[in-house]
PDB file of C-alpha atoms in Angstrom:
ATOM      1  CA  MET A 132      -9.793   4.900 -25.978  1.00  0.00           C
ATOM      2  CA  ALA A 133     -13.572   4.195 -24.977  1.00  0.00           C
ATOM      3  CA  SER A 134     -14.541   6.115 -28.018  1.00  0.00           C
ATOM      4  CA  GLU A 135     -12.201   4.084 -30.290  1.00  0.00           C
ATOM      5  CA  SER A 136     -13.265   0.709 -28.944  1.00  0.00           C
ATOM      6  CA  GLY A 137     -16.939   1.381 -28.935  1.00  0.00           C
ATOM      7  CA  ASP A 138     -17.271  -1.459 -26.472  1.00  0.00           C
ATOM      8  CA  PHE A 139     -17.679  -0.748 -22.957  1.00  0.00           C
ATOM      9  CA  THR A 140     -16.695  -4.220 -21.819  1.00  0.00           C
ATOM     10  CA  ALA A 141     -13.541  -4.216 -23.803  1.00  0.00           C
ATOM     11  CA  TYR A 142     -12.870  -0.705 -22.421  1.00  0.00           C
ATOM     12  CA  ILE A 143     -12.952  -1.986 -18.669  1.00  0.00           C
ATOM     13  CA  GLN A 144     -11.015  -5.075 -19.512  1.00  0.00           C
ATOM     14  CA  HIS A 145      -8.400  -2.864 -21.237  1.00  0.00           C
ATOM     15  CA  HIS A 146      -7.894  -0.721 -18.176  1.00  0.00           C
ATOM     16  CA  LEU A 147      -7.809  -3.657 -15.800  1.00  0.00           C
ATOM     17  CA  THR A 148      -5.029  -5.445 -17.699  1.00  0.00           C
ATOM     18  CA  PHE A 149      -1.509  -5.105 -16.425  1.00  0.00           C
ATOM     19  CA  LEU A 150       1.586  -4.431 -18.446  1.00  0.00           C
ATOM     20  CA  LYS A 151       3.697  -7.705 -18.423  1.00  0.00           C
ATOM     21  CA  PRO A 152       7.059  -8.465 -19.973  1.00  0.00           C
ATOM     22  CA  PRO A 153       6.962 -10.349 -23.262  1.00  0.00           C
ATOM     23  CA  HIS A 154       7.981 -14.066 -23.440  1.00  0.00           C
ATOM     24  CA  VAL A 155       7.328 -14.354 -19.746  1.00  0.00           C
ATOM     25  CA  SER A 156       4.711 -17.028 -18.894  1.00  0.00           C
ATOM     26  CA  LEU A 157       4.574 -16.420 -15.091  1.00  0.00           C
ATOM     27  CA  GLY A 158       0.982 -15.694 -13.951  1.00  0.00           C
ATOM     28  CA  GLY A 159      -1.063 -15.266 -10.737  1.00  0.00           C
ATOM     29  CA  PHE A 160       0.820 -14.512  -7.635  1.00  0.00           C
ATOM     30  CA  TRP A 161       4.293 -14.793  -9.414  1.00  0.00           C
ATOM     31  CA  ALA A 162       3.241 -12.507 -12.347  1.00  0.00           C
ATOM     32  CA  LEU A 163       5.571  -9.553 -13.076  1.00  0.00           C
ATOM     33  CA  HIS A 164       3.656  -6.387 -13.553  1.00  0.00           C
ATOM     34  CA  ILE A 165       6.013  -3.774 -15.103  1.00  0.00           C
ATOM     35  CA  ASP A 166       3.566  -0.827 -14.690  1.00  0.00           C
ATOM     36  CA  SER A 167       2.988  -1.400 -10.942  1.00  0.00           C
ATOM     37  CA  ILE A 168       6.711  -1.806 -10.317  1.00  0.00           C
ATOM     38  CA  SER A 169       7.816   1.248 -12.454  1.00  0.00           C
ATOM     39  CA  VAL A 170       5.079   3.583 -10.933  1.00  0.00           C
ATOM     40  CA  SER A 171       5.871   2.585  -7.419  1.00  0.00           C
ATOM     41  CA  LEU A 172       9.652   2.948  -7.989  1.00  0.00           C
ATOM     42  CA  LEU A 173       9.134   6.378  -9.506  1.00  0.00           C
ATOM     43  CA  LEU A 174       6.903   7.611  -6.684  1.00  0.00           C
ATOM     44  CA  GLY A 175       9.299   6.233  -4.028  1.00  0.00           C
ATOM     45  CA  THR A 176      12.243   7.966  -5.626  1.00  0.00           C
ATOM     46  CA  LEU A 177      10.366  11.335  -5.994  1.00  0.00           C
ATOM     47  CA  PHE A 178       9.199  11.060  -2.331  1.00  0.00           C
ATOM     48  CA  SER A 179      12.820  10.313  -1.226  1.00  0.00           C
ATOM     49  CA  SER A 180      14.333  12.915  -3.206  1.00  0.00           C
ATOM     50  CA  TRP A 181      11.925  15.700  -2.172  1.00  0.00           C
ATOM     51  CA  PHE A 182      12.298  14.854   1.538  1.00  0.00           C
ATOM     52  CA  TRP A 183      16.059  14.602   1.200  1.00  0.00           C
ATOM     53  CA  ILE A 184      16.225  17.998  -0.426  1.00  0.00           C
ATOM     54  CA  LYS A 185      13.975  19.751   2.217  1.00  0.00           C
ATOM     55  CA  ALA A 186      16.062  18.086   4.907  1.00  0.00           C
ATOM     56  CA  ARG A 187      19.257  19.521   3.458  1.00  0.00           C
ATOM     57  CA  LYS A 188      17.736  22.946   3.298  1.00  0.00           C
ATOM     58  CA  ALA A 189      15.924  22.909   6.599  1.00  0.00           C
ATOM     59  CA  THR A 190      16.643  25.877   8.824  1.00  0.00           C
ATOM     60  CA  SER A 191      15.737  26.817  12.491  1.00  0.00           C
ATOM     61  CA  GLY A 192      14.279  30.078  11.416  1.00  0.00           C
ATOM     62  CA  VAL A 193      10.867  30.721   9.779  1.00  0.00           C
ATOM     63  CA  PRO A 194      10.358  27.435   7.652  1.00  0.00           C
ATOM     64  CA  SER A 195       9.350  27.498   4.029  1.00  0.00           C
ATOM     65  CA  ARG A 196       6.086  26.063   2.948  1.00  0.00           C
ATOM     66  CA  GLY A 197       7.713  22.732   1.895  1.00  0.00           C
ATOM     67  CA  GLN A 198       9.631  22.458   5.144  1.00  0.00           C
ATOM     68  CA  ALA A 199       6.553  23.364   7.183  1.00  0.00           C
ATOM     69  CA  PHE A 200       4.511  20.659   5.414  1.00  0.00           C
ATOM     70  CA  MET A 201       7.416  18.008   5.891  1.00  0.00           C
ATOM     71  CA  GLU A 202       7.531  18.959   9.668  1.00  0.00           C
ATOM     72  CA  ILE A 203       3.815  18.565  10.062  1.00  0.00           C
ATOM     73  CA  VAL A 204       3.930  15.071   8.401  1.00  0.00           C
ATOM     74  CA  LEU A 205       6.895  14.095  10.548  1.00  0.00           C
ATOM     75  CA  GLU A 206       5.165  15.325  13.692  1.00  0.00           C
ATOM     76  CA  PHE A 207       2.048  13.342  12.904  1.00  0.00           C
ATOM     77  CA  VAL A 208       3.737  10.081  11.859  1.00  0.00           C
ATOM     78  CA  GLU A 209       6.069  10.256  14.981  1.00  0.00           C
ATOM     79  CA  GLY A 210       2.968  10.938  17.262  1.00  0.00           C
ATOM     80  CA  GLN A 211       1.296   7.847  15.959  1.00  0.00           C
ATOM     81  CA  VAL A 212       4.297   5.653  16.348  1.00  0.00           C
ATOM     82  CA  LYS A 213       4.810   6.841  20.062  1.00  0.00           C
ATOM     83  CA  ASP A 214       1.319   6.143  20.799  1.00  0.00           C
ATOM     84  CA  VAL A 215       1.654   2.487  19.802  1.00  0.00           C
ATOM     85  CA  PHE A 216       5.199   1.811  20.459  1.00  0.00           C
ATOM     86  CA  HIS A 217       7.073   2.907  23.558  1.00  0.00           C
ATOM     87  CA  GLY A 218      10.521   1.727  22.767  1.00  0.00           C
ATOM     88  CA  ASP A 219      13.261   3.020  20.585  1.00  0.00           C
ATOM     89  CA  CYS A 220      11.683   4.460  17.475  1.00  0.00           C
ATOM     90  CA  HIS A 221      14.933   5.208  15.440  1.00  0.00           C
ATOM     91  CA  VAL A 222      13.891   2.456  12.997  1.00  0.00           C
ATOM     92  CA  LEU A 223      10.246   2.281  13.399  1.00  0.00           C
ATOM     93  CA  GLY A 224       9.555   6.055  12.871  1.00  0.00           C
ATOM     94  CA  PRO A 225      11.258   6.384   9.445  1.00  0.00           C
ATOM     95  CA  LEU A 226       9.647   3.055   8.396  1.00  0.00           C
ATOM     96  CA  ALA A 227       6.182   4.435   9.246  1.00  0.00           C
ATOM     97  CA  LEU A 228       6.851   7.612   7.523  1.00  0.00           C
ATOM     98  CA  THR A 229       8.050   5.768   4.342  1.00  0.00           C
ATOM     99  CA  VAL A 230       4.964   3.526   4.477  1.00  0.00           C
ATOM    100  CA  PHE A 231       2.573   6.263   4.920  1.00  0.00           C
ATOM    101  CA  ILE A 232       3.843   8.663   2.316  1.00  0.00           C
ATOM    102  CA  TRP A 233       4.590   5.952  -0.225  1.00  0.00           C
ATOM    103  CA  VAL A 234       1.144   4.276   0.093  1.00  0.00           C
ATOM    104  CA  PHE A 235      -0.600   7.589  -0.033  1.00  0.00           C
ATOM    105  CA  LEU A 236       1.253   8.526  -3.244  1.00  0.00           C
ATOM    106  CA  MET A 237       0.495   5.192  -4.850  1.00  0.00           C
ATOM    107  CA  ASN A 238      -3.144   5.644  -3.958  1.00  0.00           C
ATOM    108  CA  PHE A 239      -3.196   9.185  -5.156  1.00  0.00           C
ATOM    109  CA  MET A 240      -2.512   7.965  -8.654  1.00  0.00           C
ATOM    110  CA  ASP A 241      -6.221   6.864  -8.757  1.00  0.00           C
ATOM    111  CA  LEU A 242      -7.283  10.579  -8.887  1.00  0.00           C
ATOM    112  CA  LEU A 243      -5.441  11.057 -12.296  1.00  0.00           C
ATOM    113  CA  PRO A 244      -7.911  10.951 -15.292  1.00  0.00           C
ATOM    114  CA  VAL A 245      -8.407   7.240 -16.325  1.00  0.00           C
ATOM    115  CA  ASP A 246      -7.137   7.587 -19.793  1.00  0.00           C
ATOM    116  CA  LEU A 247      -4.336  10.072 -19.362  1.00  0.00           C
ATOM    117  CA  LEU A 248      -1.295   7.873 -18.559  1.00  0.00           C
ATOM    118  CA  PRO A 249      -2.549   4.925 -20.618  1.00  0.00           C
ATOM    119  CA  MET A 250      -2.902   7.217 -23.651  1.00  0.00           C
ATOM    120  CA  ILE A 251       0.717   8.398 -23.055  1.00  0.00           C
ATOM    121  CA  ALA A 252       1.922   5.016 -22.709  1.00  0.00           C
ATOM    122  CA  GLN A 253       0.329   4.018 -25.954  1.00  0.00           C
ATOM    123  CA  GLN A 254       2.434   6.564 -27.840  1.00  0.00           C
ATOM    124  CA  PHE A 255       5.418   4.577 -26.624  1.00  0.00           C
ATOM    125  CA  GLY A 256       3.890   1.294 -27.986  1.00  0.00           C
ATOM    126  CA  LEU A 257       2.672   0.109 -24.483  1.00  0.00           C
ATOM    127  CA  HIS A 258      -0.871  -1.222 -25.045  1.00  0.00           C
ATOM    128  CA  HIS A 259      -1.705  -1.591 -21.341  1.00  0.00           C
ATOM    129  CA  PHE A 260      -0.650   0.394 -18.539  1.00  0.00           C
ATOM    130  CA  ARG A 261      -2.344   0.532 -14.995  1.00  0.00           C
ATOM    131  CA  VAL A 262      -1.322   3.421 -12.990  1.00  0.00           C
ATOM    132  CA  VAL A 263      -2.380   2.492  -9.408  1.00  0.00           C
ATOM    133  CA  PRO A 264       0.122   0.153  -7.954  1.00  0.00           C
ATOM    134  CA  THR A 265      -2.062  -0.496  -4.715  1.00  0.00           C
ATOM    135  CA  ALA A 266      -4.827  -1.790  -6.929  1.00  0.00           C
ATOM    136  CA  ASP A 267      -2.385  -4.654  -7.804  1.00  0.00           C
ATOM    137  CA  LEU A 268      -2.724  -7.610  -5.337  1.00  0.00           C
ATOM    138  CA  ASN A 269       0.790  -8.544  -5.973  1.00  0.00           C
ATOM    139  CA  MET A 270       2.036  -5.183  -4.878  1.00  0.00           C
ATOM    140  CA  THR A 271      -0.123  -4.861  -1.696  1.00  0.00           C
ATOM    141  CA  PHE A 272       1.106  -8.428  -0.731  1.00  0.00           C
ATOM    142  CA  ALA A 273       4.795  -7.673  -1.478  1.00  0.00           C
ATOM    143  CA  MET A 274       4.406  -4.748   0.993  1.00  0.00           C
ATOM    144  CA  SER A 275       2.452  -6.931   3.613  1.00  0.00           C
ATOM    145  CA  ILE A 276       5.088  -9.829   3.300  1.00  0.00           C
ATOM    146  CA  THR A 277       7.888  -7.228   3.996  1.00  0.00           C
ATOM    147  CA  ILE A 278       5.914  -6.375   7.286  1.00  0.00           C
ATOM    148  CA  LEU A 279       5.663 -10.014   8.066  1.00  0.00           C
ATOM    149  CA  VAL A 280       9.439 -10.460   7.628  1.00  0.00           C
ATOM    150  CA  LEU A 281       9.967  -7.641  10.020  1.00  0.00           C
ATOM    151  CA  MET A 282       7.682  -8.982  12.538  1.00  0.00           C
ATOM    152  CA  ILE A 283       9.548 -12.273  12.628  1.00  0.00           C
ATOM    153  CA  PHE A 284      12.885 -10.518  12.678  1.00  0.00           C
ATOM    154  CA  TYR A 285      11.997  -8.329  15.666  1.00  0.00           C
ATOM    155  CA  SER A 286      10.384 -11.368  17.330  1.00  0.00           C
ATOM    156  CA  LEU A 287      13.636 -13.296  17.071  1.00  0.00           C
ATOM    157  CA  LYS A 288      15.735 -10.105  18.064  1.00  0.00           C
ATOM    158  CA  CYS A 289      13.755  -9.469  21.234  1.00  0.00           C
ATOM    159  CA  LYS A 290      12.987 -12.948  22.373  1.00  0.00           C
ATOM    160  CA  GLY A 291      15.832 -15.006  20.947  1.00  0.00           C
ATOM    161  CA  PHE A 292      15.284 -18.080  18.708  1.00  0.00           C
ATOM    162  CA  ASP A 293      14.478 -20.268  21.753  1.00  0.00           C
ATOM    163  CA  GLY A 294      12.118 -17.722  23.409  1.00  0.00           C
ATOM    164  CA  TYR A 295      10.182 -17.260  20.118  1.00  0.00           C
ATOM    165  CA  ILE A 296       9.826 -20.965  19.375  1.00  0.00           C
ATOM    166  CA  ARG A 297       8.941 -21.529  23.007  1.00  0.00           C
ATOM    167  CA  GLU A 298       6.144 -18.680  22.683  1.00  0.00           C
ATOM    168  CA  LEU A 299       4.779 -20.425  19.482  1.00  0.00           C
ATOM    169  CA  PHE A 300       4.161 -23.692  21.171  1.00  0.00           C
ATOM    170  CA  SER A 301       3.055 -22.352  24.911  1.00  0.00           C
ATOM    171  CA  ALA A 302       0.877 -19.389  24.173  1.00  0.00           C
ATOM    172  CA  PRO A 303      -1.964 -18.905  24.680  1.00  0.00           C
ATOM    173  CA  PHE A 304      -3.227 -21.963  26.374  1.00  0.00           C
ATOM    174  CA  GLY A 305      -0.119 -22.959  28.493  1.00  0.00           C
ATOM    175  CA  LYS A 306       3.035 -25.078  28.276  1.00  0.00           C
ATOM    176  CA  HIS A 307       1.473 -28.515  28.645  1.00  0.00           C
ATOM    177  CA  PRO A 308       2.790 -30.932  25.808  1.00  0.00           C
ATOM    178  CA  LEU A 309      -0.970 -31.809  24.702  1.00  0.00           C
ATOM    179  CA  LEU A 310      -1.351 -27.971  24.036  1.00  0.00           C
ATOM    180  CA  TRP A 311       1.629 -27.636  21.791  1.00  0.00           C
ATOM    181  CA  ILE A 312      -0.117 -28.402  18.518  1.00  0.00           C
ATOM    182  CA  PRO A 313      -3.082 -26.208  19.153  1.00  0.00           C
ATOM    183  CA  ASN A 314      -0.983 -23.305  20.474  1.00  0.00           C
ATOM    184  CA  PHE A 315       1.300 -23.586  17.343  1.00  0.00           C
ATOM    185  CA  ALA A 316      -1.698 -23.826  14.934  1.00  0.00           C
ATOM    186  CA  LEU A 317      -3.344 -20.783  16.412  1.00  0.00           C
ATOM    187  CA  ASN A 318      -0.135 -18.723  16.535  1.00  0.00           C
ATOM    188  CA  ILE A 319       0.582 -19.610  12.788  1.00  0.00           C
ATOM    189  CA  VAL A 320      -2.941 -18.643  11.710  1.00  0.00           C
ATOM    190  CA  GLU A 321      -2.489 -15.392  13.663  1.00  0.00           C
ATOM    191  CA  LEU A 322       0.762 -14.530  12.161  1.00  0.00           C
ATOM    192  CA  LEU A 323      -0.317 -15.252   8.562  1.00  0.00           C
ATOM    193  CA  ALA A 324      -3.714 -13.540   9.014  1.00  0.00           C
ATOM    194  CA  LYS A 325      -1.966 -10.136   9.824  1.00  0.00           C
ATOM    195  CA  PRO A 326      -0.246  -9.661   6.299  1.00  0.00           C
ATOM    196  CA  VAL A 327      -3.163 -11.199   4.485  1.00  0.00           C
ATOM    197  CA  SER A 328      -5.682  -8.802   6.034  1.00  0.00           C
ATOM    198  CA  LEU A 329      -3.154  -5.888   5.476  1.00  0.00           C
ATOM    199  CA  ALA A 330      -2.794  -6.621   1.842  1.00  0.00           C
ATOM    200  CA  MET A 331      -6.424  -7.496   1.027  1.00  0.00           C
ATOM    201  CA  ARG A 332      -7.881  -4.306   2.796  1.00  0.00           C
ATOM    202  CA  LEU A 333      -5.603  -1.921   0.900  1.00  0.00           C
ATOM    203  CA  PHE A 334      -6.172  -3.715  -2.454  1.00  0.00           C
ATOM    204  CA  GLY A 335      -9.906  -4.266  -2.018  1.00  0.00           C
ATOM    205  CA  ASN A 336     -10.601  -0.577  -1.399  1.00  0.00           C
ATOM    206  CA  MET A 337      -8.236   0.854  -4.178  1.00  0.00           C
ATOM    207  CA  TYR A 338      -9.419  -1.759  -6.924  1.00  0.00           C
ATOM    208  CA  ALA A 339     -13.085  -0.777  -6.068  1.00  0.00           C
ATOM    209  CA  GLY A 340     -12.132   2.962  -6.396  1.00  0.00           C
ATOM    210  CA  GLU A 341     -10.201   2.418  -9.657  1.00  0.00           C
ATOM    211  CA  LEU A 342     -13.223   0.446 -10.999  1.00  0.00           C
ATOM    212  CA  VAL A 343     -15.739   3.229  -9.968  1.00  0.00           C
ATOM    213  CA  PHE A 344     -13.552   5.773 -11.926  1.00  0.00           C
ATOM    214  CA  ILE A 345     -13.518   3.611 -14.975  1.00  0.00           C
ATOM    215  CA  LEU A 346     -17.234   3.094 -14.971  1.00  0.00           C
ATOM    216  CA  ILE A 347     -17.890   6.928 -14.686  1.00  0.00           C
ATOM    217  CA  ALA A 348     -15.206   7.518 -17.485  1.00  0.00           C
ATOM    218  CA  GLY A 349     -17.337   5.293 -19.681  1.00  0.00           C
ATOM    219  CA  LEU A 350     -20.303   7.711 -19.523  1.00  0.00           C
ATOM    220  CA  PHE A 351     -18.100  10.175 -21.446  1.00  0.00           C
ATOM    221  CA  SER A 352     -18.307   7.865 -24.519  1.00  0.00           C
ATOM    222  CA  ALA A 353     -21.818   6.721 -24.159  1.00  0.00           C
ATOM    223  CA  GLY A 354     -23.208   9.607 -26.165  1.00  0.00           C
ATOM    224  CA  GLY A 355     -25.281  12.573 -25.357  1.00  0.00           C
ATOM    225  CA  ALA A 356     -24.781  15.733 -23.393  1.00  0.00           C
ATOM    226  CA  VAL A 357     -26.597  14.505 -20.431  1.00  0.00           C
ATOM    227  CA  LEU A 358     -24.516  11.481 -19.881  1.00  0.00           C
ATOM    228  CA  TYR A 359     -21.440  13.494 -20.409  1.00  0.00           C
ATOM    229  CA  GLY A 360     -22.471  15.909 -17.897  1.00  0.00           C
ATOM    230  CA  LEU A 361     -23.400  13.209 -15.422  1.00  0.00           C
ATOM    231  CA  GLY A 362     -19.931  11.717 -16.038  1.00  0.00           C
ATOM    232  CA  LEU A 363     -18.293  14.956 -15.042  1.00  0.00           C
ATOM    233  CA  LEU A 364     -20.345  15.414 -12.129  1.00  0.00           C
ATOM    234  CA  GLY A 365     -19.845  11.888 -10.838  1.00  0.00           C
ATOM    235  CA  TYR A 366     -15.941  12.023 -11.525  1.00  0.00           C
ATOM    236  CA  ALA A 367     -15.753  15.257  -9.548  1.00  0.00           C
ATOM    237  CA  LEU A 368     -18.078  14.061  -6.587  1.00  0.00           C
ATOM    238  CA  TRP A 369     -16.201  10.650  -6.426  1.00  0.00           C
ATOM    239  CA  GLY A 370     -12.807  12.326  -6.764  1.00  0.00           C
ATOM    240  CA  LEU A 371     -13.496  14.419  -3.600  1.00  0.00           C
ATOM    241  CA  PHE A 372     -14.727  11.425  -1.735  1.00  0.00           C
ATOM    242  CA  HIS A 373     -11.774   9.254  -2.781  1.00  0.00           C
ATOM    243  CA  ILE A 374      -9.379  11.777  -1.385  1.00  0.00           C
ATOM    244  CA  VAL A 375     -10.655  10.690   2.000  1.00  0.00           C
ATOM    245  CA  ILE A 376     -10.390   6.944   1.099  1.00  0.00           C
ATOM    246  CA  ILE A 377      -6.792   7.082  -0.129  1.00  0.00           C
ATOM    247  CA  SER A 378      -5.801   9.071   2.897  1.00  0.00           C
ATOM    248  CA  ILE A 379      -7.550   6.660   5.316  1.00  0.00           C
ATOM    249  CA  GLN A 380      -6.052   3.623   3.766  1.00  0.00           C
ATOM    250  CA  ALA A 381      -2.522   5.004   3.723  1.00  0.00           C
ATOM    251  CA  PHE A 382      -2.994   5.814   7.441  1.00  0.00           C
ATOM    252  CA  ILE A 383      -4.514   2.266   8.381  1.00  0.00           C
ATOM    253  CA  PHE A 384      -1.797   0.536   6.468  1.00  0.00           C
ATOM    254  CA  MET A 385       0.886   2.678   8.514  1.00  0.00           C
ATOM    255  CA  VAL A 386      -0.824   2.107  11.776  1.00  0.00           C
ATOM    256  CA  LEU A 387      -1.349  -1.586  11.486  1.00  0.00           C
ATOM    257  CA  SER A 388       2.221  -2.065  10.304  1.00  0.00           C
ATOM    258  CA  VAL A 389       3.538  -0.258  13.327  1.00  0.00           C
ATOM    259  CA  VAL A 390       1.006  -2.212  15.646  1.00  0.00           C
ATOM    260  CA  TYR A 391       2.095  -5.569  14.300  1.00  0.00           C
ATOM    261  CA  ILE A 392       5.801  -4.639  14.588  1.00  0.00           C
ATOM    262  CA  ALA A 393       5.286  -3.362  18.245  1.00  0.00           C
ATOM    263  CA  MET A 394       3.444  -6.627  19.064  1.00  0.00           C
ATOM    264  CA  ALA A 395       6.440  -8.603  17.972  1.00  0.00           C
ATOM    265  CA  HIS A 396       8.435  -6.761  20.678  1.00  0.00           C
ATOM    266  CA  GLU A 397       6.028  -7.898  23.393  1.00  0.00           C
ATOM    267  CA  HIS A 398       6.240 -11.181  25.431  1.00  0.00           C
ATOM    268  CA  HIS A 399       3.185 -13.297  26.229  1.00  0.00           C
TER     269      HIS A 399
END
């Protein structure tokens, strides 16, 4: 597509434009991005189906490669959850596993060739198609807001409505009526800062990685064997480095989600 446009700026803008439903004027935070939603749902379905099939075929004998890999991932996530949360993990464990694998798969889409899926989408009449859901701020905020809802839910469940409200107004400075407003303001800022930082961290890293891949891909169409060779080398090196980034970002999102929910169980 870069060779067709002949305009590198238009090429970048094309790859950074989301697929939106026609005749829908919602924008900004309320925008509906069909590509992000469809790719994330597809990856979630594939992940859930694969784990379900492996769980159904699991044996106590010598495990297959797929079962061995699944057991390694489960033990890794379970260890991380138990290190942070010392209560009942029957809900938090599966949640952490889902967050880790799902975010990793969405991040992994960034390693596909930049023009591959957009070109396939164009064959079906879709002129824009972004394939990295975690490079969509709306998607990362949707996940972090879900974590916020779980934080509030477990705070209410563990402390009760009266206990949670009392904690909002009495911590960290004390129960004196003059300190109610400062306490409440600090607790609200702390509560909202957690999902915002969670969403922005993942989005910022994945958006930057996606943009670097687009810039490198532009070298392929710049003309000349030297630039083409530099583009291939840059794509390979950045791809290898980006494997580390997407893994770390999935791990951080999972760990922070577990930490925030574990903090909701604690009393001041």
